[in-house]
Tab-separated table of C-alpha atoms and ligand atoms in Angstrom:
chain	number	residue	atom	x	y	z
A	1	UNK	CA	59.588	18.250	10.620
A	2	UNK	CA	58.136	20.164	13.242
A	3	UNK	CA	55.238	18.828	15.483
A	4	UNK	CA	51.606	19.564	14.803
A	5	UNK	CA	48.202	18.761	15.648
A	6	UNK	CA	45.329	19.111	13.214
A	7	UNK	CA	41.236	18.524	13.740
A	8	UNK	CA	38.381	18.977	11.469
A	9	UNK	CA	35.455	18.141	10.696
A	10	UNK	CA	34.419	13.948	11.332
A	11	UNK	CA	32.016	14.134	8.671
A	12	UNK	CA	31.621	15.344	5.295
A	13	UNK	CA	29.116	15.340	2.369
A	14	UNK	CA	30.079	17.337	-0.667
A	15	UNK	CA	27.648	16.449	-3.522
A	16	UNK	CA	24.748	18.523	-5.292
A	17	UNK	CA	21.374	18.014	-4.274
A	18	UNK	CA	22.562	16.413	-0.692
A	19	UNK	CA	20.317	18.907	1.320
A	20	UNK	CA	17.386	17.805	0.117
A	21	UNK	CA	18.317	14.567	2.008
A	22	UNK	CA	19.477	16.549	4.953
A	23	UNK	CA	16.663	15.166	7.101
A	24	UNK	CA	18.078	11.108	6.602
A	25	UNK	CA	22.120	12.457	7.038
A	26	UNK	CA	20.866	13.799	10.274
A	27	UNK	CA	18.809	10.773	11.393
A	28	UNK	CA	21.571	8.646	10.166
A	29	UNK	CA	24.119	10.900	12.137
A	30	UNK	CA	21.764	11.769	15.720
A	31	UNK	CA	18.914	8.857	15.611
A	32	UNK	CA	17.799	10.666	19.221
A	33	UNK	CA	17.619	13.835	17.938
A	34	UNK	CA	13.515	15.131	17.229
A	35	UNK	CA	13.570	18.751	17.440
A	36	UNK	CA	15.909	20.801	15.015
A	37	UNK	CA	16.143	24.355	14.833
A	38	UNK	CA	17.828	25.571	11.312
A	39	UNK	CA	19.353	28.981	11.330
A	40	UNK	CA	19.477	31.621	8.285
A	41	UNK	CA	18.489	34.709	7.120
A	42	UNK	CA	15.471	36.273	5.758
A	43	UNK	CA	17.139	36.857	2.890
A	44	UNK	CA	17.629	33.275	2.088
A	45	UNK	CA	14.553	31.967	3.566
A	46	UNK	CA	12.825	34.036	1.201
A	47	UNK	CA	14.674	31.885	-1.904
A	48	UNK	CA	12.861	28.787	-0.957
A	49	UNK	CA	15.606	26.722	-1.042
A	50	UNK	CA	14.990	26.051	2.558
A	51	UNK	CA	11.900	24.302	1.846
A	52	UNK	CA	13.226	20.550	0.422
A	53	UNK	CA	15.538	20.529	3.724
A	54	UNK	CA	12.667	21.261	5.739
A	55	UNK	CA	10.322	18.822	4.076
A	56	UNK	CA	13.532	16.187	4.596
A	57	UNK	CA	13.372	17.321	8.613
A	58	UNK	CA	9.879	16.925	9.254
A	59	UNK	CA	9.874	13.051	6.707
A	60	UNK	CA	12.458	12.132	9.165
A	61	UNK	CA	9.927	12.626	12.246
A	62	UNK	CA	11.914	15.851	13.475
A	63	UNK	CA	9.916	18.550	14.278
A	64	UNK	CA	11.542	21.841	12.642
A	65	UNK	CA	11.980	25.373	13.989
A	66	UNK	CA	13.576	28.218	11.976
A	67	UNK	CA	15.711	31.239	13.461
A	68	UNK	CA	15.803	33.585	10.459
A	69	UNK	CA	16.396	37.214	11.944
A	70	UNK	CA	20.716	36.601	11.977
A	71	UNK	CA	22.094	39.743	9.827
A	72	UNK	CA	25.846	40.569	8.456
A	73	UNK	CA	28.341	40.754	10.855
A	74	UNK	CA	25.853	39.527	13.736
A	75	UNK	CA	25.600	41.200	16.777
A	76	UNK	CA	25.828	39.948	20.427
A	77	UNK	CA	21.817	40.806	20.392
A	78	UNK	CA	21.295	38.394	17.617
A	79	UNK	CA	23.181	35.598	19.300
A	80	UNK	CA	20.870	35.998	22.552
A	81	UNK	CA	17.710	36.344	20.986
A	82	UNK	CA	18.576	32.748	18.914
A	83	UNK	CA	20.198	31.294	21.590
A	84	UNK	CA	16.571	32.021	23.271
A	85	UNK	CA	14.567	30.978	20.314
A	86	UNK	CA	16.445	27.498	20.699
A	87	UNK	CA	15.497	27.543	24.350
A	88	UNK	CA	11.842	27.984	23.896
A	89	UNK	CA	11.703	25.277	21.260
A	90	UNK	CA	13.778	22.565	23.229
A	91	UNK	CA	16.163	22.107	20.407
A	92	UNK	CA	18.076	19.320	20.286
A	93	UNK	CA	19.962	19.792	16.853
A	94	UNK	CA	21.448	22.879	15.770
A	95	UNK	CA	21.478	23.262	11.746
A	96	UNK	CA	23.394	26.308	10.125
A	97	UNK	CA	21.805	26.888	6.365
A	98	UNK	CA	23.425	30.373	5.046
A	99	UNK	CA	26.570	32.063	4.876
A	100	UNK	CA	29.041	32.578	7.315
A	101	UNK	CA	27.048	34.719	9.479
A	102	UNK	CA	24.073	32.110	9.968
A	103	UNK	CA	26.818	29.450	10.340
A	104	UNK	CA	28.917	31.204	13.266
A	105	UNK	CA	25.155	31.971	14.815
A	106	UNK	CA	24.821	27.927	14.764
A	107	UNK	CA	27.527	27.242	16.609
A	108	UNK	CA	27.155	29.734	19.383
A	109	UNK	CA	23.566	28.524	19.953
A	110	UNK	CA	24.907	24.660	20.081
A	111	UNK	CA	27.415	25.732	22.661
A	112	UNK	CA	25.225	28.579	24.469
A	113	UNK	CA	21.689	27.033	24.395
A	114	UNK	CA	22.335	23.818	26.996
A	115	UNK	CA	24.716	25.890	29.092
A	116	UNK	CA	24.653	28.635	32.088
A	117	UNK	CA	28.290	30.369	30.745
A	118	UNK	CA	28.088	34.094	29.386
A	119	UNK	CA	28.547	34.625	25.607
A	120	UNK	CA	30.789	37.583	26.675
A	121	UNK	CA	33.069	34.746	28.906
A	122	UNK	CA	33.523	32.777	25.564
A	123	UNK	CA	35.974	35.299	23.479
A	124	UNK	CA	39.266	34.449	22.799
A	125	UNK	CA	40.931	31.355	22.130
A	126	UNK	CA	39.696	28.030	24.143
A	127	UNK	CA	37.264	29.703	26.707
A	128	UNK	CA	34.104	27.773	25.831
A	129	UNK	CA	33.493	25.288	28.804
A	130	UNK	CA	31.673	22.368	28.344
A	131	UNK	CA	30.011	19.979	25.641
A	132	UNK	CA	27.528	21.028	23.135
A	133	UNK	CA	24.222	20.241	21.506
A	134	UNK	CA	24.707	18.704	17.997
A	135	UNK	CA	25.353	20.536	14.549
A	136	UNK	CA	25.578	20.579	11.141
A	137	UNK	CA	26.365	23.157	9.090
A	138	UNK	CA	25.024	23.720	5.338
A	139	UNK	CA	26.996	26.924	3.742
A	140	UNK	CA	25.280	28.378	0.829
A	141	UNK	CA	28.157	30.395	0.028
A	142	UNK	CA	31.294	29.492	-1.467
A	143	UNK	CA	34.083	31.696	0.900
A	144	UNK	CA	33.497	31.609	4.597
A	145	UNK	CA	34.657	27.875	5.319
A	146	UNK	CA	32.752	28.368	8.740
A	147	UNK	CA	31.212	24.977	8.208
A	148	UNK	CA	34.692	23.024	9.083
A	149	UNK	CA	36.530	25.930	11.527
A	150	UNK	CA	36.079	26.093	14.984
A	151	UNK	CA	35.473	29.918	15.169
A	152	UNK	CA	32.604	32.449	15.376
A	153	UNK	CA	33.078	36.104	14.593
A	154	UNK	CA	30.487	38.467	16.794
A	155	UNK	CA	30.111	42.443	16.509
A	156	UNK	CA	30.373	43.572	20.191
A	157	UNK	CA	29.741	46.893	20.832
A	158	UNK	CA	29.481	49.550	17.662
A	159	UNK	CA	32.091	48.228	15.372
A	160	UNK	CA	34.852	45.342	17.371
A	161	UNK	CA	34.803	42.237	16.281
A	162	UNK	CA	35.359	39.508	18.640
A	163	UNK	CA	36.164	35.866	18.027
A	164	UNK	CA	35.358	32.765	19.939
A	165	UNK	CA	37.644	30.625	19.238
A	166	UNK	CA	36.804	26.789	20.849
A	167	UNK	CA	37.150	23.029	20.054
A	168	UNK	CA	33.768	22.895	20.428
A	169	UNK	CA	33.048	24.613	17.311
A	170	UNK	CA	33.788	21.981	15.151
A	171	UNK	CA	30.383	20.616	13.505
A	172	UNK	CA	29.475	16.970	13.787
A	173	UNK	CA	28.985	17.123	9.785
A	174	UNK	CA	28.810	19.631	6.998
A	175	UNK	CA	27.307	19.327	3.607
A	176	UNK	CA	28.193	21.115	0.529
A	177	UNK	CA	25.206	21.573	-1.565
A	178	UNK	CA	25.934	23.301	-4.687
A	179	UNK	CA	22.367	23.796	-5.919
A	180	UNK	CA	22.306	26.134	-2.330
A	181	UNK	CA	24.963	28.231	-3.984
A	182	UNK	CA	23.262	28.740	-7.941
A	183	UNK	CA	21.400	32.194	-7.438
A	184	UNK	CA	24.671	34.451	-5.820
A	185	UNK	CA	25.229	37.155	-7.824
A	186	UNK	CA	28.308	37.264	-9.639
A	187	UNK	CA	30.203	40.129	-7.515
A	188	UNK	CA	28.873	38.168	-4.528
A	189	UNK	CA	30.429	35.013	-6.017
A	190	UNK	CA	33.903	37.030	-6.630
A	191	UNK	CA	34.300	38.383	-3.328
A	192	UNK	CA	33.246	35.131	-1.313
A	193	UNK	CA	35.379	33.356	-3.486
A	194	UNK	CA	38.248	35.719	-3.042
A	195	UNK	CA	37.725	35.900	0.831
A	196	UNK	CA	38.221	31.824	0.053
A	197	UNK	CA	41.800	31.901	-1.476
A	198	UNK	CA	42.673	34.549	1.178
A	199	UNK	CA	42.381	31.761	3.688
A	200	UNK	CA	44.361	29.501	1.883
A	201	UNK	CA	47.244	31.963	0.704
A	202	UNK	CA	47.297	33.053	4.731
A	203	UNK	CA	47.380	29.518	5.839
A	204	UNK	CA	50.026	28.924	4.026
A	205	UNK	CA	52.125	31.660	4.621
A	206	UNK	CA	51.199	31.982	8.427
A	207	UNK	CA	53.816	32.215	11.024
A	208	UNK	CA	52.862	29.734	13.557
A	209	UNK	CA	50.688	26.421	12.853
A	210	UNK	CA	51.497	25.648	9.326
A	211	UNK	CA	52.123	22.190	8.428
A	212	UNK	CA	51.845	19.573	6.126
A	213	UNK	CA	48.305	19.138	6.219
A	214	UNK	CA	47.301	22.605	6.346
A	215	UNK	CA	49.463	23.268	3.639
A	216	UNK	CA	48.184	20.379	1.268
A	217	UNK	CA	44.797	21.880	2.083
A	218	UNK	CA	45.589	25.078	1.056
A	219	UNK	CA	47.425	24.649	-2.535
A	220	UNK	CA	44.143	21.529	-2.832
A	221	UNK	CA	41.909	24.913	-2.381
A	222	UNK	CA	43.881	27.084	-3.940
A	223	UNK	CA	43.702	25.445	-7.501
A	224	UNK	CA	40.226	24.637	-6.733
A	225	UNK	CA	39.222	28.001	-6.384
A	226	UNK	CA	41.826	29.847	-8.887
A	227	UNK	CA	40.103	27.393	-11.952
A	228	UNK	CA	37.000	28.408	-10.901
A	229	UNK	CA	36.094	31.475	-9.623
A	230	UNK	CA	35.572	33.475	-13.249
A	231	UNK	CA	33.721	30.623	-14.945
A	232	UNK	CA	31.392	30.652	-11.622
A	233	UNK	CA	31.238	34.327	-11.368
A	234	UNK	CA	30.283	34.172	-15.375
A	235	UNK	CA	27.798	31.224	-15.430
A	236	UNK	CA	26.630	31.319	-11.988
A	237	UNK	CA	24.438	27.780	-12.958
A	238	UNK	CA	27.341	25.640	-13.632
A	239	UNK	CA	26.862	23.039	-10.720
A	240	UNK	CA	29.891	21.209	-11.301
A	241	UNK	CA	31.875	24.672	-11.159
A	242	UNK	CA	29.494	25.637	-7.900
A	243	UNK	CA	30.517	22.542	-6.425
A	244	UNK	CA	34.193	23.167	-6.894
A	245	UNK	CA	34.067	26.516	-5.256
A	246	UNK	CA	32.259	25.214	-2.115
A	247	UNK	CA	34.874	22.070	-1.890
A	248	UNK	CA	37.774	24.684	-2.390
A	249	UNK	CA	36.054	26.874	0.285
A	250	UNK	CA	36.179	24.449	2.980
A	251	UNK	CA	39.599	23.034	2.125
A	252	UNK	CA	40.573	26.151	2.555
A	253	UNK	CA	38.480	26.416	5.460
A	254	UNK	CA	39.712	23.352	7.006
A	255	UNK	CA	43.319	24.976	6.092
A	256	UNK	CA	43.011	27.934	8.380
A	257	UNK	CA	40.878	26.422	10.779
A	258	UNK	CA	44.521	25.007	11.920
A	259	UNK	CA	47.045	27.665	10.533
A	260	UNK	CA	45.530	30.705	11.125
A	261	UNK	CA	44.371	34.177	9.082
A	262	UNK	CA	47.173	37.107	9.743
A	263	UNK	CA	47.182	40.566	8.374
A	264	UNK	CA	44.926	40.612	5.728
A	265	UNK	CA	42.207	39.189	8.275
A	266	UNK	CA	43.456	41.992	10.323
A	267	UNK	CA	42.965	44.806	8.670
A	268	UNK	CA	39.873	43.582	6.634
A	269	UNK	CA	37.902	43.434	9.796
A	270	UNK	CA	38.118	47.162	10.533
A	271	UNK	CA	36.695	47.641	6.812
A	272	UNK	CA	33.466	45.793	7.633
A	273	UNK	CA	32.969	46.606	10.974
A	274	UNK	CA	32.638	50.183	10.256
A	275	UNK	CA	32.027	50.897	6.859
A	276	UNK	CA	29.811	47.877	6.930
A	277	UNK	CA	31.890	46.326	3.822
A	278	UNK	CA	30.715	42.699	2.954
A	279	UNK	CA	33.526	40.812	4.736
A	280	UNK	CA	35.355	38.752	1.515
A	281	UNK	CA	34.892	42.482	-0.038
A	282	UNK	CA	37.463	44.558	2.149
A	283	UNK	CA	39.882	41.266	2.384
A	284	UNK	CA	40.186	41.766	-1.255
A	285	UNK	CA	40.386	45.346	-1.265
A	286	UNK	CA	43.374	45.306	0.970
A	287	UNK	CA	45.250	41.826	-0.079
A	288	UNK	CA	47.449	42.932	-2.799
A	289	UNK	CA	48.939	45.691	-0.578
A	290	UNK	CA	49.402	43.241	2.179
A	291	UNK	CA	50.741	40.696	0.039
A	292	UNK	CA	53.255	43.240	-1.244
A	293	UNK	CA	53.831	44.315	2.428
A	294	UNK	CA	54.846	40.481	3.541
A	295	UNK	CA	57.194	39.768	0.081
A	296	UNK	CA	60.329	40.406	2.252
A	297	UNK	CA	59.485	37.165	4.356
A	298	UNK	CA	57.273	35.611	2.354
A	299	UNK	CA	58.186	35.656	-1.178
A	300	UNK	CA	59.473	32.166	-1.027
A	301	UNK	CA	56.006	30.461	0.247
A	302	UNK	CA	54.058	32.925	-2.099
A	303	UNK	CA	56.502	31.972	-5.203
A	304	UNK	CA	55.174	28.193	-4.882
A	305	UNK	CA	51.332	29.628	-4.826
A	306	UNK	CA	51.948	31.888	-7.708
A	307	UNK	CA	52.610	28.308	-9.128
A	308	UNK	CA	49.764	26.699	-8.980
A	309	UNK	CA	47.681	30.813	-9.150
A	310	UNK	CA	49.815	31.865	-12.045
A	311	UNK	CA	51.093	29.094	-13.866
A	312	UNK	CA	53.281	29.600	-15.989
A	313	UNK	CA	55.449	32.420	-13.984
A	314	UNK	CA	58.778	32.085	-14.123
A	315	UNK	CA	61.988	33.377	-12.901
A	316	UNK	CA	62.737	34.173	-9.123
A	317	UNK	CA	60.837	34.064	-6.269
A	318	UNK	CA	60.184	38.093	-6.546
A	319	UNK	CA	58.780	38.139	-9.888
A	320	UNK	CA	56.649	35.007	-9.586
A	321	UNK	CA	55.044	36.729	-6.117
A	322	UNK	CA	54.854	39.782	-8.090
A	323	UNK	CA	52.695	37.542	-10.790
A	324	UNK	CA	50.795	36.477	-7.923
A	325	UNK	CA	49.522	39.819	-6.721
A	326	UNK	CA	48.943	40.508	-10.762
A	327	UNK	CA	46.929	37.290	-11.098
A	328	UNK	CA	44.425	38.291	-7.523
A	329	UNK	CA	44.226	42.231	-8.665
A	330	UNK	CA	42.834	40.369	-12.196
A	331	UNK	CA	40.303	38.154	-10.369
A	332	UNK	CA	38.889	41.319	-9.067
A	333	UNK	CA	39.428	43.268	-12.056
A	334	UNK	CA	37.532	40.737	-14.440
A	335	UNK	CA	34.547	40.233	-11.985
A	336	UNK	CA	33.690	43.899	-11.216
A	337	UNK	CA	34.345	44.423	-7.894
A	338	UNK	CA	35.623	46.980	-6.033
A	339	UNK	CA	39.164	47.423	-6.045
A	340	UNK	CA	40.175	50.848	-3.877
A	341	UNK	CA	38.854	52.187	-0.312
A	342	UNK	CA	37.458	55.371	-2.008
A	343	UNK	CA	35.099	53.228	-4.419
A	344	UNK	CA	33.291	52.286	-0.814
A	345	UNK	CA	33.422	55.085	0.965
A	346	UNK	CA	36.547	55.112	2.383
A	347	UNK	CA	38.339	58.490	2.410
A	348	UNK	CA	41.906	59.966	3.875
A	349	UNK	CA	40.295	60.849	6.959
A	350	UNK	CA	39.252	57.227	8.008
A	351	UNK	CA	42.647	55.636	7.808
A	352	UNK	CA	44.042	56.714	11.186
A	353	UNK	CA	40.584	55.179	13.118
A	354	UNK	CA	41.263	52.180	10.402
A	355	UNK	CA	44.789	51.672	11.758
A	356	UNK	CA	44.177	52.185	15.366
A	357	UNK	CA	41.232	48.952	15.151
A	358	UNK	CA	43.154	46.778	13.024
A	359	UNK	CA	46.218	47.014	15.682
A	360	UNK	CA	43.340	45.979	17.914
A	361	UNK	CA	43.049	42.101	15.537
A	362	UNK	CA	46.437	41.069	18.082
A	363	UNK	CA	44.924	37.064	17.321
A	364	UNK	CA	45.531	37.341	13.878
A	365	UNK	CA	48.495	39.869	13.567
A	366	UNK	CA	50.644	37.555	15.277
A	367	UNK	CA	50.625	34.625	12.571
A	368	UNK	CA	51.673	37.216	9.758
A	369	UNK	CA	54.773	36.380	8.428
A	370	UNK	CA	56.252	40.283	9.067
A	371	UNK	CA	55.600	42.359	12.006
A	372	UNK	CA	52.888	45.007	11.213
A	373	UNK	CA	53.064	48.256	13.058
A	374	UNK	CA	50.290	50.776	13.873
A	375	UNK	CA	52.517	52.939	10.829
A	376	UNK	CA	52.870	49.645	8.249
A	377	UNK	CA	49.190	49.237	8.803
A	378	UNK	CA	48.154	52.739	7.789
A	379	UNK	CA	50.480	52.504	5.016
A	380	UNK	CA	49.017	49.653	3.581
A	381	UNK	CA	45.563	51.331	3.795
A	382	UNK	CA	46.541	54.634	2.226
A	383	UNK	CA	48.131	52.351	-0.577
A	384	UNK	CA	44.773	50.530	-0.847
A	385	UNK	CA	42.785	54.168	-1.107
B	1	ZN	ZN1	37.704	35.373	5.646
């Protein structure tokens, strides 16, 4: 056995309900701490689920400040203008409440707000320089995983995505809430939780990094997520299904946060960043083509996911990661979401500029288990047209 390292998260509530108490888990956690600045988006703010975990804040003698201006795929402007809003306020505790966007926000403003280094110094892997202020991280999405990886995804410029990719990213706790998660719509629910099992198929199957742990994570996840995704994209107010989703989220999350994304990642990201696709959206669109793209050096590793995806597949390792593509193209069949480029907005024309950027995603193409070329990668999009 090969050696590894693995880190995660210290501490972890998963149970419904538990942000409503968010103001004693962070007492509990930072007894110092007395000014907390949570971080969302109008969108959600506007639910009033925010409220209880406020209320908890200020019962807990913190005083509360709320960034609520981070978008989709958040720019570099975003980031500042928080970063500054934690500034003015003298925060001392850093509190993501939202999807993956508000989340990755968080943890640039707990490594940006108590330090002189430049955001655009940070991108890459292990470029953040010193300590932190504390965080805790509250997704109220099932698919991200942000709240246990140490990475944030910015939009620099028009359309790149950049990563930062530091230790430091790790949250001091995260808490899965499933009454956070009740009002997604179900095509939201389908492509979050897709975007989920993406991370844990690529985990699994990624070149460099996997091990033992990462893998147990990922097949934990895996039949988390593959038992519940229709029943929580059909009765969106199951909690105990809700709550399954977010715990197979950040296993799978936790998964990839040590064995990283690869090609699907890869070519996804060119998808959102400039046809402004919702991000577990165009990983889905293009998975099945990937998946069929990797089968020559992956078919083995998929075969024992199309176990516990597909159960009941049989026969060689071919046809059971052939049942495994048929079981993820159902997923997104049954819940209604897109399948092909065309249906948003992609047409011939685009797939050369798609190509070029996802050649660009060098972090992530170098975990996929085959070599993708600028010519495989086009490929794979005109297949997903
Ligand atoms: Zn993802």
């Amino acid at each position: 056995m090969g050696a590894f390292s693995f880190s995660t998260v210290a501490h972890i509530v998963s149970e419904p309900g538990a942000a409503k108490r968010l103001g004693s888990i962070a007492a509990q956690h930072f007894p110092a701490v007395r000014r907390a600045l949570i971080v969302t988006d109008g969108g959600f703010l506007k639910t009033g689920l925010v409220d209880a975990p406020i209320a908890s804040l200020r019962e807990a003698g913190m005083h509360v400040s709320i960034y609520s201006d981070v978008v989709a795929d958040p720019p570099e402007a975003v980031v500042l203008s928080a970063v500054a809003e934690a500034r003015k306020n003298e925060t001392d505790l850093v509190i993501g409440l939202g999807g993956g966007s508000s989340m990755d926000v968080a943890k640039l403003i707990a490594v940006l707000a108590g330090s002189d280094q430049e955001l655009k110094t940070m991108y890459g892997i292990g470029n953040v320089k010193g300590s932190r202020l504390p965080l805790i991280q509250v997704p109220t999405t099932a698919g991200t995983g942000s709240e246990v990886t140490p990475i944030s995804i910015v939009t620099t410029g028009a359309t790149t995505k950049m990563g930062v990719v530091s230790p430091q990213l790790y949250a001091d706790v995260a808490i899965l809430d499933a009454e956070l998660t009740v009002g997604l719509p179900p095509k939201v629910t389908a492509a979050t939780g897709i975007d989920a099992m993406v991370h844990a198929i690529e985990a699994y199957t990624t070149k460099v990094k996997k091990n033992p742990l990462s893998d147990m994570l990922a097949r934990q996840a895996l039949k988390l997520l593959s038992t519940n995704i229709i029943a929580a994209c059909e009765d969106g107010k199951n909690l105990e299904v809700r709550q399954a989703m977010l715990l197979g989220a950040m296993l799978a999350g936790q998964s990839f946060a040590n064995a990283p994304c690869a090609a699907v990642h890869a070519l996804a990201y060119p998808i959102g960043g400039i046809f402004h696709v919702p991000h577990g959206l165009s990983n889905s669109l293009v998975l099945p083509h990937v998946l069929r793209f990797n089968a020559p050096n992956a078919a083995s590793l998929y075969a024992e996911l199309a176990d516990i995806i597909a159960p009941g597949a049989t026969g060689s390792d071919e046809a059971r990661t052939q049942a495994l593509i048929d079981q993820m193209d159902q997923i997104a069949r049954r819940t209604g979401i897109e399948t092909q480029l065309r249906q948003v907005g992609i047409a011939e024309s685009d797939l050369d500029r798609l190509a070029d950027d996802a050649m660009l995603q060098t972090r992530l193409l170098t975990n996929n288990p085959r070599e993708v070329t600028r010519n495989d990668a086009r490929a794979i999009y005109a297949a997903a047209l």
